[in-house]
Amino acid sequence: MRKFLFILLAVMTLLACNNANTGKTGGEPGAIFYTEYDTPFGMPPFDRISFEDYKPAFLKGMEEEAKEIEAIANNSETPTFENTIVAMENSGRILTRVSRVFYGLRSAETNDSIQALAVELSPLLSEHRDNINLNEKLFNRIKTLHDDTTGMNLNTEQYRVLDNYYKNFVRSGILLSEAEKSRLREINKELSSLTLAFGNNLLNETNDFKLVIDNEEDLAGLPEGVIAAAAEAANAAGEEGKWVFGLQKPSWLPFLQYSEKRDLREKLYKAMYMRGDNDNKNDNKQIINDIVNLRIEKAQMLGYKTHADFVLEESMAKTPENVYKLLNDVWAYALPQAKKEAAELQKLIDAEGGNFKLASWDWWYYTEKLRQQKYSLNEEEIKPYFKMENVREGVFEVANRLYGLNFRKLENVPVYHPEVEAYEVLDADGSHLAVFYTDYFPRTGKNAGAWMSSFRGQQVIEGENIRPLIYNVGNFTRPTGTTPSLLTLDEVETLFHEFGHALHGMMSNVTYSSVAGTSVSRDFVELPSQIMEHWAFHPEVLKLYAKHYQTGEVIPDELIAKIDAASKFNMGFITTEFVAAALLDMDYHTQNTVKSFDVREFEKKSMEKIGLIDEIIPRYRSTYFSHIFSGGYSAGYYAYLWAEVLDADAFQAFVENGIFDKTTAAKFRDNVLSKGNSDDPMELYKRFRGAEPNPVYLLKNRGFIE
Ligand SMILES: [Zn+2]
């Protein structure tokens, strides 16, 4: 649930390997982006793209799109769907092409030059976007079409595309006075710089801290694989012969789970949760103040009470009230469960003669012990069955059994880093469906977390169905010199999750790019991803892919039973830390008065109000809550839980008909996975399931009710 999906190009970031320059033939800088790539499947030619290409291509891309938009706005012919909406859909191709590569790399393989260029481009792009969104002549053409569609014979998708354009203009401020419009431009520019600064500070804070261990005794309790990874991290950091732990999750989490050194757990965990809150040059508190206040000002200028009202209008949830209702309903089950869990952990501490009160940096350690006591489930015993390559084969096999897809490894195609792998995805009838890239290991220069996005989206241009180039990026456990990448259960779940987003992108089959693939509302977009998590640990599916990396032995029934029995374990904690963060997000964004505030105090009050216990902190504290302050999830973090109402209910259809039932799968593909945003999401869902989702399956799924 902590996983990201980049929906908005504008919020994405990334890097091109510094490689790139060698062997490149001359040519005008940037020109590589001016035409379709002459590569297999039109994959970006990373081997021929260099840093020097980006800026000229962005400038040219903006210039070209501005010209195209002017031509549409000044067209002397009567507005038609074709000469206005379709023309807009087809505009800005250079800018789209360079943006997808640049921002893709800014997230997955960045460097200082890329970071700096992103900062430089941000206000320019924001202004460019505003120049389009505040173009009155253009809007008047769209309004003419929108006001009276009789005789236009629009199909559902076309009407929705037209309506989206109209609403987008209104929501971007086209109906404001000139003075307000100019203030809005300022706000947008500031917001885009502030959200970027937030992310950069967080990346610095994450990379700057290192827990260096030089005394072997301080490794007590840590599994061998974790120690080996820490030794390699030390080598990479120039600390040969020592062990280094950092603030990327694959590093801090196992340390918290297994380290017997309570003081070191505390040190590492505090460093993690104080990111952006250290009163240094990377502090995010003033930035949060500025972002929240500018969002209030903007929302109210546009006629909304709060930023949340503005955002949620375009979601399935529609209003802050509906969001609070879902979150509070689930909270009522989660908090009491978390308190029970805390009491159990305290008992364990007391039984060991530990003379202290459970603290947040103890939770994982004692949870791991309790998990072993209760289920004799040791993650280290399980990991050998989850070699990354086997898990990836597993998710491909699921896609094959459900939808008939086949994955063919592509060799000698351009990728942006040697660890990236690419596949051609073939549909059931053997036709080309998409290209799929995987990039699964953490590196300096890669953002934390996991996400899906694309180097090219799906659309139909002049009758030709352009197929997408989709990628998944993750930060999973690296292979070491002696063992392959062995994934934790959490990482397995994440891999399946992101693959679900990838399917949504790959199976897209609409006409217009603006409604293709994952371009749906945030509380709907997690349905295709979260439903995949249900397959990850299903016994029938485990038997297909969970094979011991050394012996090839299929995971034994006894281990499957343990995984199943333990699947609801710690669910009070997991739900509580999630809902706490989602409520924090809503509390920030339902404020209706611009005023400066103390971030620590705000967060404290927000958590006191719901009675969060000291032993748990929100999944994201404010100063590193990048989903809401530098990603596209403000007033939207709840979306994962909202979508779980959908995914739990949707998977129930497979439980009822068989988890590989082809008819159910076809219905899901035809009504959800292929439809993008070409129709109302609840309508799409009802066509698949025959009814609105029943929230009871979410509560069952989390073990809160029988
Ligand atoms: Zn997701």
XYZ file of C-alpha atoms and ligand atoms in Angstrom:
707
model
C 0.000 0.000 0.000
C 2.970 2.241 0.255
C 3.428 1.999 -3.425
C 3.422 4.850 -5.791
C 2.060 5.186 -9.177
C 3.072 8.099 -11.275
C -0.041 9.320 -12.933
C 0.941 12.862 -13.641
C 3.848 13.420 -15.924
C 4.338 16.781 -14.316
C 5.178 15.286 -10.942
C 7.557 12.664 -12.216
C 11.278 12.913 -11.960
C 14.353 11.003 -13.195
C 17.915 10.511 -14.716
C 19.741 9.397 -17.766
C 22.893 7.488 -17.134
C 25.885 9.675 -17.647
C 27.062 6.965 -20.009
C 25.189 8.016 -22.900
C 27.564 10.302 -24.663
C 29.966 7.730 -25.924
C 29.526 6.563 -29.446
C 26.844 9.086 -30.121
C 26.809 10.506 -33.575
C 26.784 14.287 -33.815
C 23.444 15.801 -34.590
C 21.633 18.722 -33.060
C 21.250 18.390 -29.272
C 17.662 17.392 -28.508
C 16.864 16.220 -32.036
C 16.651 12.610 -30.895
C 13.294 13.543 -29.332
C 11.855 15.353 -32.353
C 10.634 12.283 -34.214
C 9.457 8.782 -33.328
C 12.422 6.673 -32.249
C 13.783 4.398 -34.985
C 14.216 1.481 -32.573
C 12.449 -1.858 -32.009
C 8.896 -1.021 -30.841
C 9.893 2.645 -30.687
C 11.687 2.134 -27.383
C 13.647 5.195 -26.217
C 17.220 4.907 -27.569
C 18.906 5.431 -24.196
C 22.292 4.651 -25.717
C 21.932 7.691 -27.948
C 20.332 10.081 -25.456
C 22.658 12.313 -23.500
C 22.019 14.881 -20.822
C 22.635 17.663 -23.333
C 19.561 16.569 -25.293
C 17.033 17.310 -22.582
C 16.943 21.041 -22.262
C 16.814 21.876 -25.992
C 14.123 19.225 -26.445
C 12.023 20.641 -23.620
C 12.336 24.161 -25.022
C 11.530 23.029 -28.553
C 8.700 20.837 -27.253
C 7.078 23.736 -25.443
C 7.522 26.021 -28.428
C 5.993 23.494 -30.826
C 3.055 22.755 -28.569
C 2.419 26.475 -28.050
C 2.278 26.884 -31.841
C -0.052 23.915 -32.238
C -2.358 25.250 -29.537
C -2.399 28.716 -31.109
C -3.338 27.164 -34.435
C -6.232 25.285 -32.842
C -7.411 28.365 -30.926
C -7.235 30.604 -34.003
C -8.785 28.153 -36.434
C -11.368 30.104 -38.446
C -13.543 27.033 -38.993
C -16.479 26.271 -36.709
C -15.271 24.175 -33.776
C -15.703 20.437 -34.222
C -14.617 17.514 -32.068
C -12.030 16.712 -34.713
C -10.499 20.172 -35.231
C -10.439 21.013 -31.526
C -10.390 18.013 -29.172
C -8.634 15.511 -31.428
C -6.207 18.241 -32.476
C -5.372 18.874 -28.816
C -4.953 15.159 -28.154
C -2.402 15.082 -30.935
C -0.476 18.162 -29.877
C 2.708 18.330 -27.821
C 4.275 15.095 -28.997
C 7.884 16.246 -28.630
C 7.248 17.514 -25.131
C 5.530 14.281 -24.150
C 8.353 12.203 -25.618
C 11.144 14.027 -23.792
C 9.141 14.355 -20.545
C 8.508 10.652 -20.270
C 12.186 9.817 -20.607
C 13.478 12.681 -18.484
C 11.040 12.276 -15.580
C 11.255 8.524 -15.760
C 14.993 8.794 -15.231
C 14.691 11.553 -12.673
C 12.961 9.004 -10.436
C 14.874 5.856 -11.302
C 18.412 6.940 -12.174
C 19.024 10.541 -11.284
C 22.122 12.640 -10.747
C 22.907 16.218 -9.781
C 22.609 17.536 -13.340
C 19.202 16.010 -13.806
C 18.014 17.244 -10.416
C 19.195 20.742 -11.239
C 17.604 20.740 -14.685
C 14.306 19.557 -13.206
C 14.374 22.521 -10.841
C 15.161 24.862 -13.722
C 12.409 23.431 -15.938
C 9.711 23.313 -13.314
C 8.568 26.987 -13.487
C 8.860 26.986 -17.291
C 6.641 23.936 -17.625
C 4.201 25.280 -15.120
C 3.951 28.514 -17.107
C 3.611 26.603 -20.356
C 0.766 24.536 -18.898
C -0.925 27.700 -17.650
C -0.602 29.353 -21.054
C -2.676 26.516 -22.472
C -5.114 26.172 -19.594
C -5.801 29.898 -19.487
C -6.161 30.380 -23.257
C -9.635 31.864 -23.648
C -10.025 31.432 -27.373
C -9.235 27.766 -26.989
C -11.622 27.432 -24.078
C -14.411 29.138 -26.017
C -14.157 26.523 -28.732
C -14.338 23.744 -26.164
C -17.220 25.457 -24.396
C -19.143 25.748 -27.664
C -18.790 22.000 -28.163
C -19.538 21.193 -24.538
C -22.638 23.422 -24.304
C -24.427 21.666 -27.126
C -23.407 18.207 -28.283
C -26.548 17.511 -30.268
C -25.802 16.362 -33.762
C -22.181 15.556 -32.896
C -22.833 11.846 -32.503
C -20.197 11.444 -29.799
C -19.643 8.024 -28.338
C -19.205 7.567 -24.571
C -15.434 7.924 -24.699
C -15.572 11.010 -26.892
C -18.101 12.697 -24.650
C -15.997 11.919 -21.603
C -12.848 13.296 -23.251
C -14.676 16.501 -24.187
C -16.134 16.835 -20.685
C -12.681 16.265 -19.150
C -11.190 19.064 -21.251
C -13.997 21.414 -20.299
C -13.696 20.657 -16.579
C -9.937 20.846 -16.726
C -10.119 24.387 -18.086
C -12.625 25.466 -15.465
C -10.626 23.848 -12.682
C -7.498 25.524 -14.029
C -9.086 28.956 -13.582
C -10.296 29.968 -17.035
C -13.383 31.650 -15.541
C -11.375 33.835 -13.130
C -10.737 37.575 -13.466
C -7.458 38.700 -15.025
C -6.004 39.644 -11.637
C -6.932 36.279 -10.178
C -5.508 34.470 -13.175
C -2.176 36.147 -12.776
C -2.104 35.285 -9.063
C -3.005 31.685 -9.942
C -0.052 31.484 -12.304
C 2.213 32.626 -9.491
C 0.749 30.046 -7.147
C 1.188 27.220 -9.652
C 4.779 28.165 -10.270
C 5.537 28.359 -6.561
C 3.791 25.068 -5.858
C 5.709 23.295 -8.539
C 9.036 24.550 -7.163
C 8.060 23.805 -3.561
C 6.936 20.247 -4.218
C 10.146 19.627 -6.115
C 12.219 21.071 -3.264
C 10.360 18.835 -0.806
C 11.336 15.752 -2.796
C 14.941 16.858 -3.219
C 15.309 17.525 0.507
C 13.911 14.094 1.243
C 16.286 12.412 -1.180
C 19.222 14.242 0.447
C 18.084 13.346 3.957
C 17.669 9.701 2.939
C 21.103 9.514 1.335
C 22.980 11.594 3.916
C 22.459 9.388 6.944
C 24.491 6.257 7.510
C 24.631 4.018 10.535
C 28.212 2.740 10.398
C 28.932 -0.317 12.524
C 32.558 -1.245 13.156
C 32.047 -3.586 16.089
C 30.859 -7.056 15.120
C 28.927 -7.420 18.388
C 26.600 -4.678 17.217
C 25.366 -7.007 14.475
C 23.785 -9.329 17.045
C 20.560 -10.915 15.824
C 20.916 -9.887 12.182
C 20.510 -12.617 9.548
C 23.499 -13.406 7.357
C 21.977 -11.927 4.211
C 21.339 -8.637 5.966
C 24.908 -8.523 7.247
C 26.292 -9.307 3.798
C 24.245 -6.513 2.238
C 25.460 -4.102 4.940
C 29.073 -5.095 4.260
C 28.576 -4.394 0.565
C 26.950 -1.064 1.350
C 30.004 -0.266 3.476
C 32.340 -1.075 0.591
C 30.317 1.132 -1.720
C 30.520 3.924 0.844
C 34.293 3.586 1.235
C 33.968 2.035 4.712
C 35.688 -1.267 3.927
C 35.564 -3.855 6.664
C 32.601 -2.193 8.357
C 28.825 -2.456 7.958
C 26.559 0.339 6.802
C 22.808 0.673 7.264
C 20.851 3.473 5.676
C 17.393 4.942 5.392
C 16.238 3.012 2.352
C 13.622 0.542 3.448
C 15.452 -2.676 2.463
C 18.197 -1.484 4.803
C 16.394 -0.072 7.855
C 13.501 -2.502 7.999
C 15.459 -5.751 8.526
C 17.632 -3.952 11.050
C 14.532 -3.019 13.020
C 13.141 -6.532 12.680
C 16.209 -8.397 13.849
C 18.780 -6.231 15.642
C 19.107 -7.088 19.324
C 20.704 -3.694 19.953
C 17.826 -1.585 21.159
C 19.860 1.644 21.208
C 20.904 1.173 17.574
C 17.346 0.374 16.516
C 16.317 3.609 18.143
C 19.081 5.543 16.421
C 18.255 4.206 12.958
C 14.494 4.513 13.317
C 14.714 8.050 14.648
C 16.936 9.017 11.730
C 14.269 7.560 9.438
C 11.313 9.332 10.999
C 13.093 12.647 11.549
C 13.877 13.071 7.861
C 13.029 16.595 6.788
C 12.563 17.627 10.418
C 16.154 18.246 11.493
C 16.205 22.044 11.271
C 19.007 21.837 8.693
C 19.188 22.871 5.049
C 16.989 19.925 4.092
C 14.190 20.806 6.487
C 10.706 20.497 5.007
C 8.582 22.205 7.677
C 8.426 25.673 6.128
C 7.865 24.095 2.722
C 4.849 22.218 4.097
C 3.472 25.468 5.487
C 3.844 27.164 2.143
C 2.397 24.285 0.143
C -0.659 23.868 2.366
C -1.408 27.591 2.409
C -0.976 28.048 -1.330
C -3.283 25.098 -1.922
C -5.947 26.693 0.291
C -5.627 30.008 -1.518
C -5.880 28.335 -4.906
C -8.869 26.165 -3.992
C -10.791 29.104 -2.595
C -10.010 31.280 -5.584
C -11.557 28.532 -7.727
C -14.667 28.467 -5.552
C -14.005 25.489 -3.306
C -14.019 25.509 0.470
C -10.793 23.541 0.801
C -8.084 21.869 -1.273
C -9.647 18.505 -0.421
C -13.005 19.603 -1.866
C -11.192 20.699 -5.015
C -9.276 17.446 -5.381
C -12.060 15.052 -4.445
C -14.564 16.470 -6.903
C -12.713 14.447 -9.535
C -12.550 11.208 -7.523
C -14.919 8.312 -6.895
C -15.225 9.443 -3.263
C -16.452 12.916 -4.349
C -16.336 14.650 -0.917
C -14.130 14.906 2.203
C -17.085 13.621 4.241
C -17.141 10.358 2.306
C -13.398 9.946 2.772
C -13.522 10.629 6.509
C -16.410 8.190 6.839
C -14.464 5.318 5.270
C -11.288 6.130 7.225
C -13.100 6.482 10.542
C -15.128 3.299 9.968
C -11.936 1.306 9.416
C -10.127 3.124 12.247
C -12.803 1.871 14.648
C -11.669 -1.703 13.921
C -7.960 -1.014 13.499
C -7.045 0.934 16.639
C -8.461 -1.534 19.191
C -6.734 -4.329 17.284
C -3.422 -2.422 17.359
C -3.784 -1.894 21.109
C -4.240 -5.627 21.591
C -1.132 -6.234 19.522
C 0.844 -3.709 21.593
C -0.214 -5.468 24.798
C 0.982 -8.804 23.401
C 4.334 -7.314 22.483
C 4.670 -5.760 25.960
C 4.020 -9.167 27.477
C 6.855 -10.565 25.437
C 9.198 -7.802 26.628
C 8.182 -8.399 30.246
C 8.602 -12.157 29.923
C 12.142 -11.582 28.696
C 12.774 -9.440 31.745
C 13.088 -6.298 29.635
C 12.412 -3.449 31.989
C 11.018 -0.917 29.537
C 7.855 0.174 27.791
C 7.395 -0.837 24.160
C 8.503 2.014 21.865
C 7.964 2.533 18.149
C 11.508 1.270 17.358
C 10.717 -1.958 19.203
C 7.548 -2.818 17.330
C 9.107 -4.655 14.379
C 11.604 -6.533 16.524
C 9.047 -7.979 18.920
C 6.517 -8.494 16.158
C 9.070 -10.653 14.382
C 9.665 -12.638 17.583
C 5.948 -13.053 18.161
C 5.429 -14.103 14.556
C 7.987 -16.860 15.080
C 6.458 -17.910 18.386
C 2.912 -17.992 17.091
C 3.404 -19.365 13.619
C 7.048 -20.448 13.763
C 7.251 -18.345 10.646
C 10.694 -17.006 10.047
C 11.040 -14.715 7.079
C 14.594 -15.989 6.546
C 13.239 -19.524 6.184
C 10.789 -18.366 3.536
C 12.914 -16.031 1.454
C 14.825 -18.791 -0.417
C 11.505 -19.615 -2.121
C 11.139 -16.087 -3.413
C 14.042 -15.439 -5.717
C 13.172 -12.288 -7.621
C 13.386 -14.010 -11.017
C 11.010 -16.734 -9.836
C 8.531 -14.220 -8.490
C 8.630 -12.316 -11.746
C 8.027 -15.575 -13.633
C 5.140 -16.162 -11.223
C 3.419 -12.916 -11.980
C 3.907 -13.544 -15.710
C 2.333 -16.985 -15.256
C -0.685 -15.457 -13.507
C -1.093 -13.012 -16.410
C -0.847 -15.967 -18.775
C -3.481 -18.067 -17.019
C -5.883 -15.153 -16.620
C -5.441 -13.276 -19.868
C -3.323 -15.521 -22.088
C -0.366 -13.092 -22.135
C 3.168 -14.250 -22.964
C 6.416 -12.469 -22.077
C 9.438 -12.696 -24.343
C 12.748 -11.385 -23.043
C 14.250 -8.736 -25.318
C 18.016 -8.806 -25.730
C 20.180 -6.011 -27.083
C 17.554 -3.330 -26.761
C 18.431 0.057 -25.266
C 17.794 0.385 -21.506
C 18.828 3.185 -19.122
C 20.768 0.991 -16.696
C 22.330 -2.489 -17.031
C 19.955 -3.780 -14.322
C 16.879 -2.922 -16.386
C 15.311 -5.840 -18.263
C 12.814 -5.558 -21.093
C 10.135 -7.923 -22.395
C 7.858 -7.987 -25.355
C 4.348 -8.783 -24.177
C 2.256 -10.860 -26.570
C -1.501 -11.053 -26.356
C -3.444 -14.332 -26.310
C -3.723 -14.334 -30.118
C 0.027 -13.803 -30.487
C -0.230 -10.151 -31.453
C 2.045 -7.506 -29.936
C 0.496 -5.948 -26.820
C 3.214 -3.877 -25.150
C 6.807 -3.629 -23.985
C 7.404 -4.149 -20.265
C 10.584 -3.084 -18.416
C 11.576 -4.116 -14.896
C 14.117 -2.256 -12.728
C 13.967 -3.775 -9.269
C 17.050 -2.955 -7.181
C 17.900 0.090 -5.066
C 20.679 2.425 -6.202
C 21.867 5.836 -5.227
C 19.957 8.043 -7.582
C 16.771 6.035 -7.381
C 13.859 7.341 -5.342
C 12.572 5.148 -2.533
C 9.480 3.004 -3.027
C 8.094 1.266 -6.077
C 6.163 2.598 -9.031
C 4.851 2.088 -12.523
C 4.854 4.477 -15.419
C 5.399 4.507 -19.174
C 7.784 5.766 -21.828
C 4.838 5.826 -24.233
C 1.114 5.544 -23.607
C -1.506 3.721 -25.654
C -3.720 5.542 -28.163
C -5.158 5.205 -31.643
C -3.731 7.652 -34.174
C -5.268 7.707 -37.625
C -6.550 4.195 -37.217
C -3.278 2.788 -35.886
C -3.333 1.366 -32.367
C -0.086 2.620 -30.804
C 0.947 0.135 -28.126
C 2.478 1.282 -24.830
C 5.964 0.991 -23.298
C 5.415 0.314 -19.594
C 7.885 0.018 -16.739
C 7.976 -1.091 -13.107
C 10.616 0.255 -10.746
C 11.268 -1.098 -7.260
C 13.776 -1.113 -4.417
C 13.881 -4.812 -3.596
C 16.600 -6.760 -1.798
C 19.741 -6.768 -3.929
C 21.583 -9.940 -4.831
C 24.856 -10.252 -2.909
C 28.099 -11.876 -4.064
C 26.817 -15.232 -2.847
C 23.002 -15.173 -3.015
C 20.541 -14.033 -5.638
C 17.885 -11.456 -4.834
C 15.600 -13.166 -2.302
C 12.443 -11.180 -1.684
C 10.579 -10.652 1.565
C 6.838 -11.354 1.546
C 6.277 -7.614 1.558
C 8.456 -7.210 -1.519
C 6.661 -10.056 -3.282
C 3.389 -8.281 -2.630
C 4.822 -5.019 -3.975
C 6.071 -6.723 -7.132
C 2.601 -8.129 -7.810
C 1.056 -4.754 -6.980
C 3.145 -2.759 -9.418
C 2.623 -5.426 -12.044
C -1.133 -4.841 -11.657
C -0.595 -1.187 -12.576
C 1.526 -2.364 -15.474
C -1.318 -4.592 -16.742
C -3.666 -1.611 -16.570
C -1.233 0.269 -18.796
C -0.425 -2.632 -21.133
C -4.018 -3.724 -21.723
C -5.309 -0.233 -22.371
C -7.484 -0.214 -25.459
C -9.047 3.205 -25.909
C -8.821 5.781 -28.674
C -7.613 8.937 -26.933
C -4.372 9.169 -25.000
C -5.761 11.443 -22.284
C -8.039 8.645 -21.041
C -5.672 5.719 -21.656
C -4.409 3.168 -19.157
C -3.884 4.468 -15.653
C -5.222 7.988 -16.387
C -8.111 7.311 -14.007
C -9.017 8.800 -10.648
C -6.624 7.958 -7.838
C -9.151 6.005 -5.810
C -9.847 3.784 -8.831
C -6.293 3.392 -10.077
C -5.299 1.131 -7.172
C -7.950 -1.450 -8.065
C -5.941 -3.156 -10.841
C -2.802 -3.132 -8.689
C -4.251 -4.199 -5.365
C -6.312 -6.998 -6.853
C -3.042 -8.595 -8.058
C -1.865 -8.860 -4.439
C -4.597 -11.443 -3.855
C -2.933 -13.820 -6.302
C 0.560 -13.394 -4.848
C 0.081 -15.713 -1.878
C -2.808 -17.868 -3.001
C -1.730 -21.498 -2.371
C -2.453 -22.500 -5.969
C -0.287 -19.641 -7.251
C 2.554 -20.222 -4.773
C 2.834 -23.781 -6.059
C 3.483 -22.345 -9.518
C 6.337 -20.020 -8.747
C 7.677 -20.304 -5.174
C 10.618 -22.646 -5.710
C 13.740 -22.923 -3.593
C 16.530 -21.060 -5.355
C 19.110 -23.776 -4.626
C 17.144 -27.032 -4.823
C 14.252 -26.037 -7.071
C 11.939 -27.628 -4.498
C 8.377 -26.264 -4.642
C 7.387 -24.493 -1.444
C 6.075 -27.135 0.994
C 2.418 -27.135 2.096
C 3.491 -26.614 5.657
C 5.130 -23.280 4.791
C 2.144 -22.225 2.700
C -0.111 -22.961 5.661
C 2.136 -20.856 7.879
C 2.109 -17.944 5.435
C -1.663 -18.171 5.279
C -2.111 -18.419 9.043
C 0.152 -15.426 9.557
C -1.438 -13.321 6.825
C -3.701 -11.387 9.198
C -0.956 -11.065 11.798
C -0.024 -7.481 12.800
C -2.956 -6.170 10.751
C -3.977 -3.771 13.522
C -0.592 -2.070 13.241
C -0.516 -2.082 9.443
C -3.986 -0.594 9.200
C -3.465 1.883 12.011
C -0.258 3.384 10.639
C -1.872 3.644 7.203
C -5.157 5.214 8.322
C -3.269 7.613 10.621
C -1.299 8.906 7.621
C -4.438 9.109 5.473
C -6.216 11.131 8.166
C -3.179 13.399 8.568
C -3.346 14.086 4.828
C -7.065 14.910 5.073
C -6.527 17.129 8.132
C -3.925 19.209 6.281
C -6.057 19.567 3.209
C -9.434 20.288 4.789
C -8.102 23.445 6.463
C -9.927 26.493 5.186
C -7.862 29.397 6.510
C -4.486 30.552 5.282
C -2.242 30.867 8.335
C 1.210 29.821 9.377
C 1.294 26.770 11.606
C 3.754 24.624 13.485
C 4.078 21.345 11.575
C 5.083 19.268 14.600
C 2.209 20.679 16.618
C -0.283 20.166 13.791
C 0.708 16.554 13.386
C 0.635 15.940 17.130
C -2.884 17.365 17.488
C -4.124 15.505 14.477
C -2.895 12.215 15.942
C -4.150 13.003 19.457
C -7.604 13.632 18.073
C -7.859 10.063 16.808
C -6.118 8.575 19.843
C -3.072 7.144 18.061
C -0.928 5.321 20.603
C 2.712 6.341 21.204
C 4.011 2.955 20.095
C 2.912 3.645 16.518
C 3.712 6.593 14.301
C 1.853 7.373 11.083
C 3.168 5.421 8.113
C 4.497 8.750 6.858
C 5.187 11.676 9.144
C 4.601 15.085 7.548
C 8.179 15.986 6.656
C 8.709 12.887 4.492
C 5.138 12.371 3.319
C 6.133 12.676 -0.315
C 2.868 11.201 -1.621
C 1.047 14.342 -0.547
C 3.788 17.007 -0.661
C 5.706 16.022 -3.758
C 3.666 13.305 -5.466
C 0.160 13.577 -6.832
C -1.650 12.174 -3.806
C -2.659 15.234 -1.759
C -6.093 14.615 -0.224
C -5.635 11.279 -1.932
C -3.650 8.958 0.310
C -6.960 7.413 1.417
C -7.306 6.144 -2.150
C -5.510 2.866 -1.398
C -8.137 1.978 1.188
C -10.988 3.145 -1.019
C -9.675 0.976 -3.809
C -9.405 -1.927 -1.373
C -13.172 -1.822 -0.992
C -13.186 -2.426 -4.743
C -10.335 -4.939 -4.997
C -11.527 -7.101 -2.101
C -15.009 -7.233 -3.625
C -13.635 -7.800 -7.132
C -11.394 -10.676 -6.058
C -14.435 -12.241 -4.433
C -15.716 -12.785 -7.997
C -12.616 -14.912 -8.654
C -13.051 -16.718 -5.331
C -16.596 -17.566 -6.369
C -15.771 -18.616 -9.953
C -12.194 -19.907 -9.637
C -9.024 -17.864 -9.322
C -8.026 -18.552 -12.922
C -11.540 -18.434 -14.336
C -11.152 -17.115 -17.857
C -14.678 -15.736 -18.149
C -14.331 -13.657 -14.996
C -10.873 -12.522 -16.142
C -12.241 -11.530 -19.551
C -14.986 -9.501 -17.889
C -12.417 -7.755 -15.728
C -10.224 -7.014 -18.717
C -13.079 -5.827 -20.946
C -14.728 -3.611 -18.353
C -11.824 -2.405 -16.215
C -8.277 -3.118 -17.431
C -8.764 -2.081 -21.044
C -11.070 0.856 -20.462
C -8.800 3.479 -18.898
C -10.858 6.550 -18.083
C -13.148 6.213 -21.087
C -16.222 5.841 -18.865
C -17.342 6.511 -15.291
C -15.387 4.174 -12.961
C -18.387 3.036 -10.920
C -20.244 2.222 -14.139
C -17.245 0.212 -15.344
C -17.082 -1.597 -12.033
C -20.768 -2.449 -12.015
C -20.513 -3.827 -15.530
C -17.806 -6.188 -14.297
C -19.394 -7.199 -11.007
C -23.085 -6.590 -11.588
C -23.349 -4.437 -8.450
C -21.551 -1.794 -6.401
C -18.762 -3.174 -4.186
C -19.610 -4.522 -0.756
C -17.240 -3.053 1.909
C -17.569 -6.145 4.076
C -14.858 -7.920 2.040
C -12.292 -5.296 3.019
C -12.937 -5.929 6.720
C -12.779 -9.691 6.162
C -9.634 -9.311 4.106
C -7.937 -7.612 7.042
C -9.264 -10.110 9.555
C -11.355 -7.538 11.438
C -14.512 -9.590 11.016
C -15.073 -13.264 10.287
Zn -0.262 1.430 -6.493
